[in-house]
mmCIF file with all atom_site columns, C-alpha atoms in Angstrom:
data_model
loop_
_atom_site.group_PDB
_atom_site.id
_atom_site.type_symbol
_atom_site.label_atom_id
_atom_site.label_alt_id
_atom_site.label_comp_id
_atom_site.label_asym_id
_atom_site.label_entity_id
_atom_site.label_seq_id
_atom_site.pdbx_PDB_ins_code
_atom_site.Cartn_x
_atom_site.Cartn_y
_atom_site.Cartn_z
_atom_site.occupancy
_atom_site.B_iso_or_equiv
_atom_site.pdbx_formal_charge
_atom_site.auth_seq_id
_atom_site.auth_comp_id
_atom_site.auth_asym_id
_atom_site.auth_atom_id
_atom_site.pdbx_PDB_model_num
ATOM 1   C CA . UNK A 1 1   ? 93.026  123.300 95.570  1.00 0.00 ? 1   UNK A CA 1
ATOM 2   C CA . UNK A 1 2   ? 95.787  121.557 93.579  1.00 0.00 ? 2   UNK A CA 1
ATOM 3   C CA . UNK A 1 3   ? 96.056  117.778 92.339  1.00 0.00 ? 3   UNK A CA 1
ATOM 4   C CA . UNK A 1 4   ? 96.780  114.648 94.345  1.00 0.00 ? 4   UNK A CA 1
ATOM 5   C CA . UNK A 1 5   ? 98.138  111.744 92.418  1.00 0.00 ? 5   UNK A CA 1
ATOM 6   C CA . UNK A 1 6   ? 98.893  108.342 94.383  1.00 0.00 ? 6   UNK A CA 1
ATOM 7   C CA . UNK A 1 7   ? 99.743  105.097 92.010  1.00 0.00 ? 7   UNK A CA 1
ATOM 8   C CA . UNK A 1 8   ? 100.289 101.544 93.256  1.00 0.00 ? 8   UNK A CA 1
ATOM 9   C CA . UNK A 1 9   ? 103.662 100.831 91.501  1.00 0.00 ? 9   UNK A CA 1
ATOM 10  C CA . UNK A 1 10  ? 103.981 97.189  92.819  1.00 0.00 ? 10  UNK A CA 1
ATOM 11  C CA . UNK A 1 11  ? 102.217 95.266  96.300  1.00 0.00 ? 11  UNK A CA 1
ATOM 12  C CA . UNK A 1 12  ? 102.497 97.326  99.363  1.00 0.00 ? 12  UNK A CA 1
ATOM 13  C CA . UNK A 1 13  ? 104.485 100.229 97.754  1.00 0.00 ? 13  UNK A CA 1
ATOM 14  C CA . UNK A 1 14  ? 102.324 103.440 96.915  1.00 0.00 ? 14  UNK A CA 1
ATOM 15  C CA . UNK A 1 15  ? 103.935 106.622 95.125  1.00 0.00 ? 15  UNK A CA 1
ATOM 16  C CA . UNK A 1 16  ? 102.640 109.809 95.915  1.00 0.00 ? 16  UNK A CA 1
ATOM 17  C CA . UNK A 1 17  ? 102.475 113.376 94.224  1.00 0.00 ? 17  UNK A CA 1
ATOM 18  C CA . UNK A 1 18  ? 100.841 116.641 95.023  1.00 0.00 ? 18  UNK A CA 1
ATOM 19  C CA . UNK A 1 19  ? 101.093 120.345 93.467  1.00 0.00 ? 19  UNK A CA 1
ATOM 20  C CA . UNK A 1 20  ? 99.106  122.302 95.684  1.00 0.00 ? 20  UNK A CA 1
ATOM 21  C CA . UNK A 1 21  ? 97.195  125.735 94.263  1.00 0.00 ? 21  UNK A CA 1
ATOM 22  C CA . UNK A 1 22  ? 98.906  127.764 97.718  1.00 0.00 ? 22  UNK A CA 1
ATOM 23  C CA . UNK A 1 23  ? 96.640  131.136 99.117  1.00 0.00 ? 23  UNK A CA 1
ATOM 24  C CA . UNK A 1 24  ? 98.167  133.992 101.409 1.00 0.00 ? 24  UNK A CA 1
ATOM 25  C CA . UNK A 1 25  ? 95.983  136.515 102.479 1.00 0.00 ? 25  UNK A CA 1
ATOM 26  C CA . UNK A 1 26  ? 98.023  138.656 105.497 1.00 0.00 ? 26  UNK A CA 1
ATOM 27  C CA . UNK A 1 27  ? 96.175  141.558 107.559 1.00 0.00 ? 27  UNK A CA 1
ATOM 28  C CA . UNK A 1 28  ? 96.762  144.790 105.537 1.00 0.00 ? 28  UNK A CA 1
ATOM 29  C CA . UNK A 1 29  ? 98.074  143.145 102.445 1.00 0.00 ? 29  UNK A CA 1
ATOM 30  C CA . UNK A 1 30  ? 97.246  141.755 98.930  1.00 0.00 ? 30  UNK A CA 1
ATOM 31  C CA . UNK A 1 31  ? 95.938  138.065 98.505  1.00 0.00 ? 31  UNK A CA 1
ATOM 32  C CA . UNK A 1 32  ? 98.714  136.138 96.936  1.00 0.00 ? 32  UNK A CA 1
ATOM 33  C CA . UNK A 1 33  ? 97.120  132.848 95.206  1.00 0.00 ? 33  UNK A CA 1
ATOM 34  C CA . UNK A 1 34  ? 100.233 130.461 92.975  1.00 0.00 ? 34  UNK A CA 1
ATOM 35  C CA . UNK A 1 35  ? 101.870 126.745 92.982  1.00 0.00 ? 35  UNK A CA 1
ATOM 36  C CA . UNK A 1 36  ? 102.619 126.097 96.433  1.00 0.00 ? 36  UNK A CA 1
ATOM 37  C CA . UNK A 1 37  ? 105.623 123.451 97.425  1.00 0.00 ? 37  UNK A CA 1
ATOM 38  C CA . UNK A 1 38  ? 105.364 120.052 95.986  1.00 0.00 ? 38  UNK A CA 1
ATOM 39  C CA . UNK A 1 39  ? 105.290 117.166 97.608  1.00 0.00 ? 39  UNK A CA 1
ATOM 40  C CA . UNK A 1 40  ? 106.353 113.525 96.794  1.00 0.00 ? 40  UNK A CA 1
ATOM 41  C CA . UNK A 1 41  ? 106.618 110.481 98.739  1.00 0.00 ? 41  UNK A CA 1
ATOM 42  C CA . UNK A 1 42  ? 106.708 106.655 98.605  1.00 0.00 ? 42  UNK A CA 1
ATOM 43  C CA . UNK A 1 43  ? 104.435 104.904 101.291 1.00 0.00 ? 43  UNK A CA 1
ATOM 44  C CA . UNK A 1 44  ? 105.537 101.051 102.019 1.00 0.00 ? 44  UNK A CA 1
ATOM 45  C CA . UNK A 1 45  ? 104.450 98.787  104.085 1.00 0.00 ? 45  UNK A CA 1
ATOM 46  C CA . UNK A 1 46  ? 106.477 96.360  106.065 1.00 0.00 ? 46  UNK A CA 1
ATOM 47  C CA . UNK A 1 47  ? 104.255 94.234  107.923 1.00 0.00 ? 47  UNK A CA 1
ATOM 48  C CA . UNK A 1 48  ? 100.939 92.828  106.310 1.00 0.00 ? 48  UNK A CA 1
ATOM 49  C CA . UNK A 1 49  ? 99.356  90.705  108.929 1.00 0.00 ? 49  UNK A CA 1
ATOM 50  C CA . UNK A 1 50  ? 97.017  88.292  107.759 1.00 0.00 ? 50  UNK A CA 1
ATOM 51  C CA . UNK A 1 51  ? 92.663  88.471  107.986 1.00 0.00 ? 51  UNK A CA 1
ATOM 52  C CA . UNK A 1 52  ? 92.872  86.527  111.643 1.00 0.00 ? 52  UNK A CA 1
ATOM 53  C CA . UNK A 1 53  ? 96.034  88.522  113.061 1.00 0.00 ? 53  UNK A CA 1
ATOM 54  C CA . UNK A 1 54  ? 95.661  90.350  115.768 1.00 0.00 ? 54  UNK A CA 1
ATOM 55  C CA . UNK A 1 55  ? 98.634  92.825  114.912 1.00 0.00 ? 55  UNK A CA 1
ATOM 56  C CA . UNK A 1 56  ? 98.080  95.951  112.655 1.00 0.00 ? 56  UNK A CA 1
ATOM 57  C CA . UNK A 1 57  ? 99.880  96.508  109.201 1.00 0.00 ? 57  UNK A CA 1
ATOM 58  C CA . UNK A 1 58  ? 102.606 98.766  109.663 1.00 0.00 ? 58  UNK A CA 1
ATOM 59  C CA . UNK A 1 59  ? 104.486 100.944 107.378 1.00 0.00 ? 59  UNK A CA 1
ATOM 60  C CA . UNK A 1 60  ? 106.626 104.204 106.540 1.00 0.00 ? 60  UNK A CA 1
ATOM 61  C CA . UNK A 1 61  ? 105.530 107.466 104.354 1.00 0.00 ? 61  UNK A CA 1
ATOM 62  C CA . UNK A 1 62  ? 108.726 109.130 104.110 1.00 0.00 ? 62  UNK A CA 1
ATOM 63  C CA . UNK A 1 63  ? 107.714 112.637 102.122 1.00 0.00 ? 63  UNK A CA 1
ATOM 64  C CA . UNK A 1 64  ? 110.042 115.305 100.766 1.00 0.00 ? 64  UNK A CA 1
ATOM 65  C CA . UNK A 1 65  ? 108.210 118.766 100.154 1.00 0.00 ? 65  UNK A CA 1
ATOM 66  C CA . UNK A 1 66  ? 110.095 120.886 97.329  1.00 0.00 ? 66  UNK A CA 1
ATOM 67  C CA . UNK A 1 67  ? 110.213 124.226 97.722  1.00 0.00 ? 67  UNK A CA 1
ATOM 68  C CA . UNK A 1 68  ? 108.457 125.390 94.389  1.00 0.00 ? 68  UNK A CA 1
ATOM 69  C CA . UNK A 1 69  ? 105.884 127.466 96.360  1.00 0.00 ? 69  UNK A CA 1
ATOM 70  C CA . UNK A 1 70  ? 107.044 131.419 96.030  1.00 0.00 ? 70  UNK A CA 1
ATOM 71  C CA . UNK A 1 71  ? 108.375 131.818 99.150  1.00 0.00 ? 71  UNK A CA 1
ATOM 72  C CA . UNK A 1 72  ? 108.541 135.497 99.141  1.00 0.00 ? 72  UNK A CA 1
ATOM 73  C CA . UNK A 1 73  ? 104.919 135.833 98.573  1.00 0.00 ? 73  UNK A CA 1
ATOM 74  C CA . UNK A 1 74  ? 103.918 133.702 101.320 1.00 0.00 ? 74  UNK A CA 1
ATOM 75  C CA . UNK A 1 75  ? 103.044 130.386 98.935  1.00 0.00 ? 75  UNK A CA 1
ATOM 76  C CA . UNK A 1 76  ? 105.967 127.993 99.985  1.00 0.00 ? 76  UNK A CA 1
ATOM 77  C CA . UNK A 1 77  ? 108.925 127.548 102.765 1.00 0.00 ? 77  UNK A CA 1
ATOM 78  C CA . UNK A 1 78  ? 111.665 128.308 100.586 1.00 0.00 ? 78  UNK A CA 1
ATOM 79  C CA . UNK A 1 79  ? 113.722 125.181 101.783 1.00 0.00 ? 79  UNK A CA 1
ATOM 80  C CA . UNK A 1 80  ? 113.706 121.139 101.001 1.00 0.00 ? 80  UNK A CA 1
ATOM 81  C CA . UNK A 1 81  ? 111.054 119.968 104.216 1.00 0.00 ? 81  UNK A CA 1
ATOM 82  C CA . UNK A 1 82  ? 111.308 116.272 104.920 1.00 0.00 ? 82  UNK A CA 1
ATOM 83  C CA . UNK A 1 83  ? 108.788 113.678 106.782 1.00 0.00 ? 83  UNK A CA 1
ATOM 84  C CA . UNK A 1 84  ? 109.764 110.797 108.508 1.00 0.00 ? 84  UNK A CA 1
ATOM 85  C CA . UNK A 1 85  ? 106.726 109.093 109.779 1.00 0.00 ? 85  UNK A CA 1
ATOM 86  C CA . UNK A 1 86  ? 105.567 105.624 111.176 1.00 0.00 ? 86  UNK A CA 1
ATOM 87  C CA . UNK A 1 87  ? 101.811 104.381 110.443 1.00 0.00 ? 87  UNK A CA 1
ATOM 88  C CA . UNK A 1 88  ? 100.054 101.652 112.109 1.00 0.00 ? 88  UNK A CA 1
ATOM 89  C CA . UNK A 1 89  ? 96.592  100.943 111.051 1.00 0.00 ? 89  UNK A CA 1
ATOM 90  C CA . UNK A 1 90  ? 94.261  97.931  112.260 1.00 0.00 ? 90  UNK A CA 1
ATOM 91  C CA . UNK A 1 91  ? 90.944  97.116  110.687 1.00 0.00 ? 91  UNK A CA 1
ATOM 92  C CA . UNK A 1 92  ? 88.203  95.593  113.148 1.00 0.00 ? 92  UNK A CA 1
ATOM 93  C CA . UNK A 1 93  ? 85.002  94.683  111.238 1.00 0.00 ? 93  UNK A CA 1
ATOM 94  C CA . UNK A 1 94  ? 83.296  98.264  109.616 1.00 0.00 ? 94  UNK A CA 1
ATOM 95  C CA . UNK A 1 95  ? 85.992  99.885  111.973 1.00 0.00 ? 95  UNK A CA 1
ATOM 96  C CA . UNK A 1 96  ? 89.405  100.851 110.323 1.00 0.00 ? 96  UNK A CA 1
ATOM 97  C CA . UNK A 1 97  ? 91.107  102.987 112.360 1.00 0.00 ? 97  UNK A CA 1
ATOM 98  C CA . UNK A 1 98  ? 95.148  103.598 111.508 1.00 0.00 ? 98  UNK A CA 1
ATOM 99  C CA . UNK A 1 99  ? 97.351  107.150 112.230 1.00 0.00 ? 99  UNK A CA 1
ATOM 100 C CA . UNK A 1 100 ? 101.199 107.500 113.967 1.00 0.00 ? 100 UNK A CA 1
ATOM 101 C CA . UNK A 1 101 ? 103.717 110.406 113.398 1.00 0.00 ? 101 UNK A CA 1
ATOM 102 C CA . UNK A 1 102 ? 107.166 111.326 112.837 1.00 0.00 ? 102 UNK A CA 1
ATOM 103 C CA . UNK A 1 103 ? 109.329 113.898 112.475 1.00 0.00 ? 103 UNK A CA 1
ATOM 104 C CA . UNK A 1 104 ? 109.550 116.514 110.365 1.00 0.00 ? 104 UNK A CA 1
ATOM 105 C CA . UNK A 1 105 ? 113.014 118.448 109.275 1.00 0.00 ? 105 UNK A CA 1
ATOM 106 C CA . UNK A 1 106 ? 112.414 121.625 108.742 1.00 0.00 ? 106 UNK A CA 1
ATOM 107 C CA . UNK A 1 107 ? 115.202 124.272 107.685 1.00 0.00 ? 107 UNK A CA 1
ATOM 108 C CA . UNK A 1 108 ? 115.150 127.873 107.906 1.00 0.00 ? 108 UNK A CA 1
ATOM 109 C CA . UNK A 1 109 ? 115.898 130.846 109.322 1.00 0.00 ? 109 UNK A CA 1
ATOM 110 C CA . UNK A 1 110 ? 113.664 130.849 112.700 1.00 0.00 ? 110 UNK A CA 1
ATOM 111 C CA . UNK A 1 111 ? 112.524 127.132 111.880 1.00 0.00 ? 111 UNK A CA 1
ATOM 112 C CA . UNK A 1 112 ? 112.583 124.095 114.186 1.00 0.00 ? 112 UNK A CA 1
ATOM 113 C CA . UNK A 1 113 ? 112.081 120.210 113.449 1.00 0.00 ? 113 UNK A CA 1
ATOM 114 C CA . UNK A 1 114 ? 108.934 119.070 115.059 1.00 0.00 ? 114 UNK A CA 1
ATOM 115 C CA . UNK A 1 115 ? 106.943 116.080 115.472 1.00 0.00 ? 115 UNK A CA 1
ATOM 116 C CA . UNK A 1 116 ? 103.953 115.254 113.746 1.00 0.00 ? 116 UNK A CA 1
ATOM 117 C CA . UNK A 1 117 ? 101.084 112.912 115.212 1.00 0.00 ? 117 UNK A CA 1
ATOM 118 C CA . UNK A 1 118 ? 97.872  111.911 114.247 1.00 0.00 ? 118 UNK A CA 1
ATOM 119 C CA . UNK A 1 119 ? 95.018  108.891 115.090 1.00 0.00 ? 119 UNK A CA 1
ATOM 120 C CA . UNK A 1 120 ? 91.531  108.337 112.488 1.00 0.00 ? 120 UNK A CA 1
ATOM 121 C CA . UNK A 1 121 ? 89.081  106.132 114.276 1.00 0.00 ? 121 UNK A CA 1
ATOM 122 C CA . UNK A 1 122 ? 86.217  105.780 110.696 1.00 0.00 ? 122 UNK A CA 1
ATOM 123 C CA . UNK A 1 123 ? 82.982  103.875 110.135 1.00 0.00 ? 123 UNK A CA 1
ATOM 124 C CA . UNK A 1 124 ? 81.543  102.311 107.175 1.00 0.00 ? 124 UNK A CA 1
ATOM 125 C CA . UNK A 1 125 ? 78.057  103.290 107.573 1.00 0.00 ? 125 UNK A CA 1
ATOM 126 C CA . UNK A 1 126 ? 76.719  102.034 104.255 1.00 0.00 ? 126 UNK A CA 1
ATOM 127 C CA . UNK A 1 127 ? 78.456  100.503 101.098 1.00 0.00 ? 127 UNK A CA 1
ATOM 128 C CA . UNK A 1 128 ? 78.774  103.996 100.041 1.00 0.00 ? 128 UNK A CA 1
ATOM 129 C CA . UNK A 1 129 ? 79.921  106.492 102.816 1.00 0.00 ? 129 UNK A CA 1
ATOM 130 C CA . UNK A 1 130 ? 82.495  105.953 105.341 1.00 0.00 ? 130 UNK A CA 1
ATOM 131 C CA . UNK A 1 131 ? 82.517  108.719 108.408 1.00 0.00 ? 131 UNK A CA 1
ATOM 132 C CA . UNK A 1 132 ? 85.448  109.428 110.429 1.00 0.00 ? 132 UNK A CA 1
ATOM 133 C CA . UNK A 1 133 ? 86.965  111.354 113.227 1.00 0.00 ? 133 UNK A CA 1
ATOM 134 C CA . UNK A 1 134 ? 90.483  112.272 113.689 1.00 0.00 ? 134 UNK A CA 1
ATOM 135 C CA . UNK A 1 135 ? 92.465  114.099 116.185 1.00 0.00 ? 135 UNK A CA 1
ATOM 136 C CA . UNK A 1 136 ? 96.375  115.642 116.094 1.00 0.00 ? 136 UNK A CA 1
ATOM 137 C CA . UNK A 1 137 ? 99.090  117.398 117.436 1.00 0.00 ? 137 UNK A CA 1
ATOM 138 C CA . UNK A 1 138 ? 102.497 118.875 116.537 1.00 0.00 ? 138 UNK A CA 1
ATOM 139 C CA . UNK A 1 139 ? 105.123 120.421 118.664 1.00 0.00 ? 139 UNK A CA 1
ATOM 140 C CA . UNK A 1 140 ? 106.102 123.978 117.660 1.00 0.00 ? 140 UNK A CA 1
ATOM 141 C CA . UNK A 1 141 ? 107.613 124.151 113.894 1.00 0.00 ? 141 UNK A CA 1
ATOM 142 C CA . UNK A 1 142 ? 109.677 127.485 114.682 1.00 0.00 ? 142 UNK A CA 1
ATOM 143 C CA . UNK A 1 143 ? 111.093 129.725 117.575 1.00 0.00 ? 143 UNK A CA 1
ATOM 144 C CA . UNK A 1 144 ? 108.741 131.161 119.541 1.00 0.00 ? 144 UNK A CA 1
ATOM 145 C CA . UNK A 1 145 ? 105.576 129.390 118.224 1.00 0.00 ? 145 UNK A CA 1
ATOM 146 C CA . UNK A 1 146 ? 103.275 126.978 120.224 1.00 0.00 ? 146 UNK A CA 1
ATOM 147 C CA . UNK A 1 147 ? 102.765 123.539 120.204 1.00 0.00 ? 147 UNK A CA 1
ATOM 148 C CA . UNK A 1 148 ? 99.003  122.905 118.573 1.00 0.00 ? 148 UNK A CA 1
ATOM 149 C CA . UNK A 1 149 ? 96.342  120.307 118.502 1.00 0.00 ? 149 UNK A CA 1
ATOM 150 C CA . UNK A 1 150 ? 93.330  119.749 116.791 1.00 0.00 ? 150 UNK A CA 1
ATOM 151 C CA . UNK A 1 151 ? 90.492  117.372 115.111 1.00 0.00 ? 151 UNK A CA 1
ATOM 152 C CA . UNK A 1 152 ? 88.377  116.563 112.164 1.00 0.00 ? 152 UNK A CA 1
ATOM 153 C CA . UNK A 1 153 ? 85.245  115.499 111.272 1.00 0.00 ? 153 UNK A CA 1
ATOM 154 C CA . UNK A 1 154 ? 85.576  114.197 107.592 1.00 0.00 ? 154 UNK A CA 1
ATOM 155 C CA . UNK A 1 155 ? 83.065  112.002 104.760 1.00 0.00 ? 155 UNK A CA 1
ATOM 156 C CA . UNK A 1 156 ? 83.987  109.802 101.516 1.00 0.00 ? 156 UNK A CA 1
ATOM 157 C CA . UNK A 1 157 ? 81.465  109.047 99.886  1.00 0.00 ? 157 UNK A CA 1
ATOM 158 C CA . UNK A 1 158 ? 81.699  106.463 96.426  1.00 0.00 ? 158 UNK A CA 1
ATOM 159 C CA . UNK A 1 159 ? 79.483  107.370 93.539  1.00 0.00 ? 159 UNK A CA 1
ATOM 160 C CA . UNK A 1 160 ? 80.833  104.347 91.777  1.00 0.00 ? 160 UNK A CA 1
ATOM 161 C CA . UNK A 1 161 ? 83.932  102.442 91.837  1.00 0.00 ? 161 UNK A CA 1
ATOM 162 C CA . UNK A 1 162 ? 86.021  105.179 90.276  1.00 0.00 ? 162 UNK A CA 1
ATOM 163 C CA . UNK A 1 163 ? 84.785  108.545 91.671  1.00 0.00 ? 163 UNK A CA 1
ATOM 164 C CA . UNK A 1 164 ? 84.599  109.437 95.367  1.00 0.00 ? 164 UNK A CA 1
ATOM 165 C CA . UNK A 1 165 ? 83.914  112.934 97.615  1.00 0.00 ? 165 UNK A CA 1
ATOM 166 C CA . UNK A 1 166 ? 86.504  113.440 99.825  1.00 0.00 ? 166 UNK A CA 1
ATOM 167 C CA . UNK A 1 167 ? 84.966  116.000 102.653 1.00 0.00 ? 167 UNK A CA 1
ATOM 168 C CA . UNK A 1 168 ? 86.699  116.995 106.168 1.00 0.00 ? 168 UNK A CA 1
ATOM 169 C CA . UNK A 1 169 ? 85.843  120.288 108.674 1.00 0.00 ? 169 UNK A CA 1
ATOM 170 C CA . UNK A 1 170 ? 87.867  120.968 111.617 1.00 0.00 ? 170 UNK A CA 1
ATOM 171 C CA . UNK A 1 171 ? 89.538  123.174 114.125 1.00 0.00 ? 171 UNK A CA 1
ATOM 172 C CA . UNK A 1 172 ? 91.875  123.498 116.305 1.00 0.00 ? 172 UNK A CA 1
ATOM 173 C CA . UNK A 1 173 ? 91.847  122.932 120.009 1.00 0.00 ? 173 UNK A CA 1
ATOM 174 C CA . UNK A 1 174 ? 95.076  124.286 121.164 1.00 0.00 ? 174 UNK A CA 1
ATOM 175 C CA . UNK A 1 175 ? 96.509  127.326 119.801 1.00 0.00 ? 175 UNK A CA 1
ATOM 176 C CA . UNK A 1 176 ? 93.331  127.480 117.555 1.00 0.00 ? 176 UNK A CA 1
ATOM 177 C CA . UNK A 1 177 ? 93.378  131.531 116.903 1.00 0.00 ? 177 UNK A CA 1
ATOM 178 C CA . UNK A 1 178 ? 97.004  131.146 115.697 1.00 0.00 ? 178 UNK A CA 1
ATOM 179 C CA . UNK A 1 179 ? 97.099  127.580 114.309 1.00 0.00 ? 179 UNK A CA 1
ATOM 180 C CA . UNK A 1 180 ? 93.293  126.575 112.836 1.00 0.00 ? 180 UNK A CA 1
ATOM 181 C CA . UNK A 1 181 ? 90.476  128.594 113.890 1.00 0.00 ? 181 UNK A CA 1
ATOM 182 C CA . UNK A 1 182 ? 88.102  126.660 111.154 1.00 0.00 ? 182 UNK A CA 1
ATOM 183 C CA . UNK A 1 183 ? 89.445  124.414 107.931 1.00 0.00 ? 183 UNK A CA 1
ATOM 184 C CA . UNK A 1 184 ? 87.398  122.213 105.507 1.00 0.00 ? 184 UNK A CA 1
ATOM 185 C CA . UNK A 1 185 ? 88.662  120.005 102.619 1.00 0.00 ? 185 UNK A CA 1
ATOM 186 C CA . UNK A 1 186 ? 86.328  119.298 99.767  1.00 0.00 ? 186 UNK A CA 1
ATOM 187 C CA . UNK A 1 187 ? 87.505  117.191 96.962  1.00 0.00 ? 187 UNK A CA 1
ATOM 188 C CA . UNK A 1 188 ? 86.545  114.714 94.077  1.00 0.00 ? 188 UNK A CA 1
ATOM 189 C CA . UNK A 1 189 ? 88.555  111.929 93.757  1.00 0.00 ? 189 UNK A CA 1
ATOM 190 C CA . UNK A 1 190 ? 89.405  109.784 90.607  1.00 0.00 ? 190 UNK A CA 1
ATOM 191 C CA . UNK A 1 191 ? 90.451  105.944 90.871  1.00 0.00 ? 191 UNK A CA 1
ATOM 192 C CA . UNK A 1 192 ? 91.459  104.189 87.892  1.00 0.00 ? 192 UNK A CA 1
#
C-alpha cells in the first residue's frame, strides 16, 4: 500500500512521488509493517515523434529513492538508491507497447549496482480495459545474490475519466523461490 502521486508540470515533463506503506515478515520473527523509502523522480521525454513516424517517443525517468524506510526493521535500504533509466515506447493502433532499463546505484554494505530492464506489450480491448503482459530482468543487486527474471499479467480498467483499477499478478521465472515466488498489485487510481 502507500500513495502514488504523478503531476504533469509542463509538456513532456511528468513529476513523480511515492511513500510506500513497507511490510517485513522474516522466518521466526515479528511482522514489521511502517513508511518504507520514498521515491521521487522527474520523467521527460526527448523525442515526440509525430502520429505517421515510424520512430518511438523516447525519454529518461531518472528516480532517487530516500531512505525514510526503517532500515533496521527491514522497511527501507538505509542509503540514497538512484535510477538511471532509458524508455522507448511505440504505439501501433490498440497496441502500445514501451519498457527499457538502466542502472541502478545502489550503496551499502554487501550491495552492488545492477541493471534494471523491462518490456510491456498491452491491448485495448474495449474503451474501458486495457490488458497487458510484461516481462523483466535485473542482474544481482548485492554479493552473492542471483541475477532474476520474471513477468506480469496486469488490467486497468476506467470507471470514468477520473478513476481507474490498476491490477497486476506475477512471478518470477528465474530465481523465483528467492526473488518472487507470487506478487499482485491492486490499486485505485485518481486522475484529476
Amino acid at each position: 500500500g502507500g500513495v502514488e502521486v504523478n503531476y504533469g508540470a509542463v509538456p513532456n515533463l511528468q513529476l513523480h512521488g511515492i511513500a510506500p506503506i513497507a511490510f517485513d515478515h522474516p522466518e521466526g520473527a515479528r511482522q514489521e509493517t511502517g513508511l518504507g523509502d520514498t521515491e521521487f523522480g522527474a520523467k521527460y521525454r526527448f523525442i515526440t515523434p509525430g502520429e505517421h513516424d515510424w520512430f518511438p517517443q523516447v525519454g529518461v525517468f531518472p528516480l532517487i529513492e530516500a531512505p525514510t524506510g526503517g532500515a533496521a526493521r527491514g522497511l527501507g535500504a538505509g542509503q540514497t538508491r538512484v535510477y538511471l533509466p532509458l524508455w522507448l515506447q511505440k504505439d501501433v493502433g490498440n497496441w502500445p507497447t514501451y519498457g527499457g532499463g538502466g542502472y541502478w546505484i545502489n550503496p551499502g554494505t554487501g550491495n552492488k549496482n545492477y541493471w534494471f530492464v523491462g518490456w510491456l506489450v498491452q491491448r485495448q480491448v474495449t474503451d474501458n480495459l486495457a490488458v497487458g503482459v510484461e516481462a523483466f530482468h535485473q542482474t544481482a543487486q548485492a554479493i552473492g545474490d542471483k541475477e532474476s527474471s520474471g513477468f506480469n499479467i496486469g488490467a486497468v480498467y476506467d470507471f470514468n475519466e477520473h478513476y481507474h483499477l490498476l491490477m497486476s499478478a506475477g512471478r518470477g521465472l528465474q530465481d523465483a523461490p528467492v526473488s518472487n515466488d507470487f506478487s499482485y498489485y491492486l490499486a485505485l487510481q485518481h486522475t484529476f
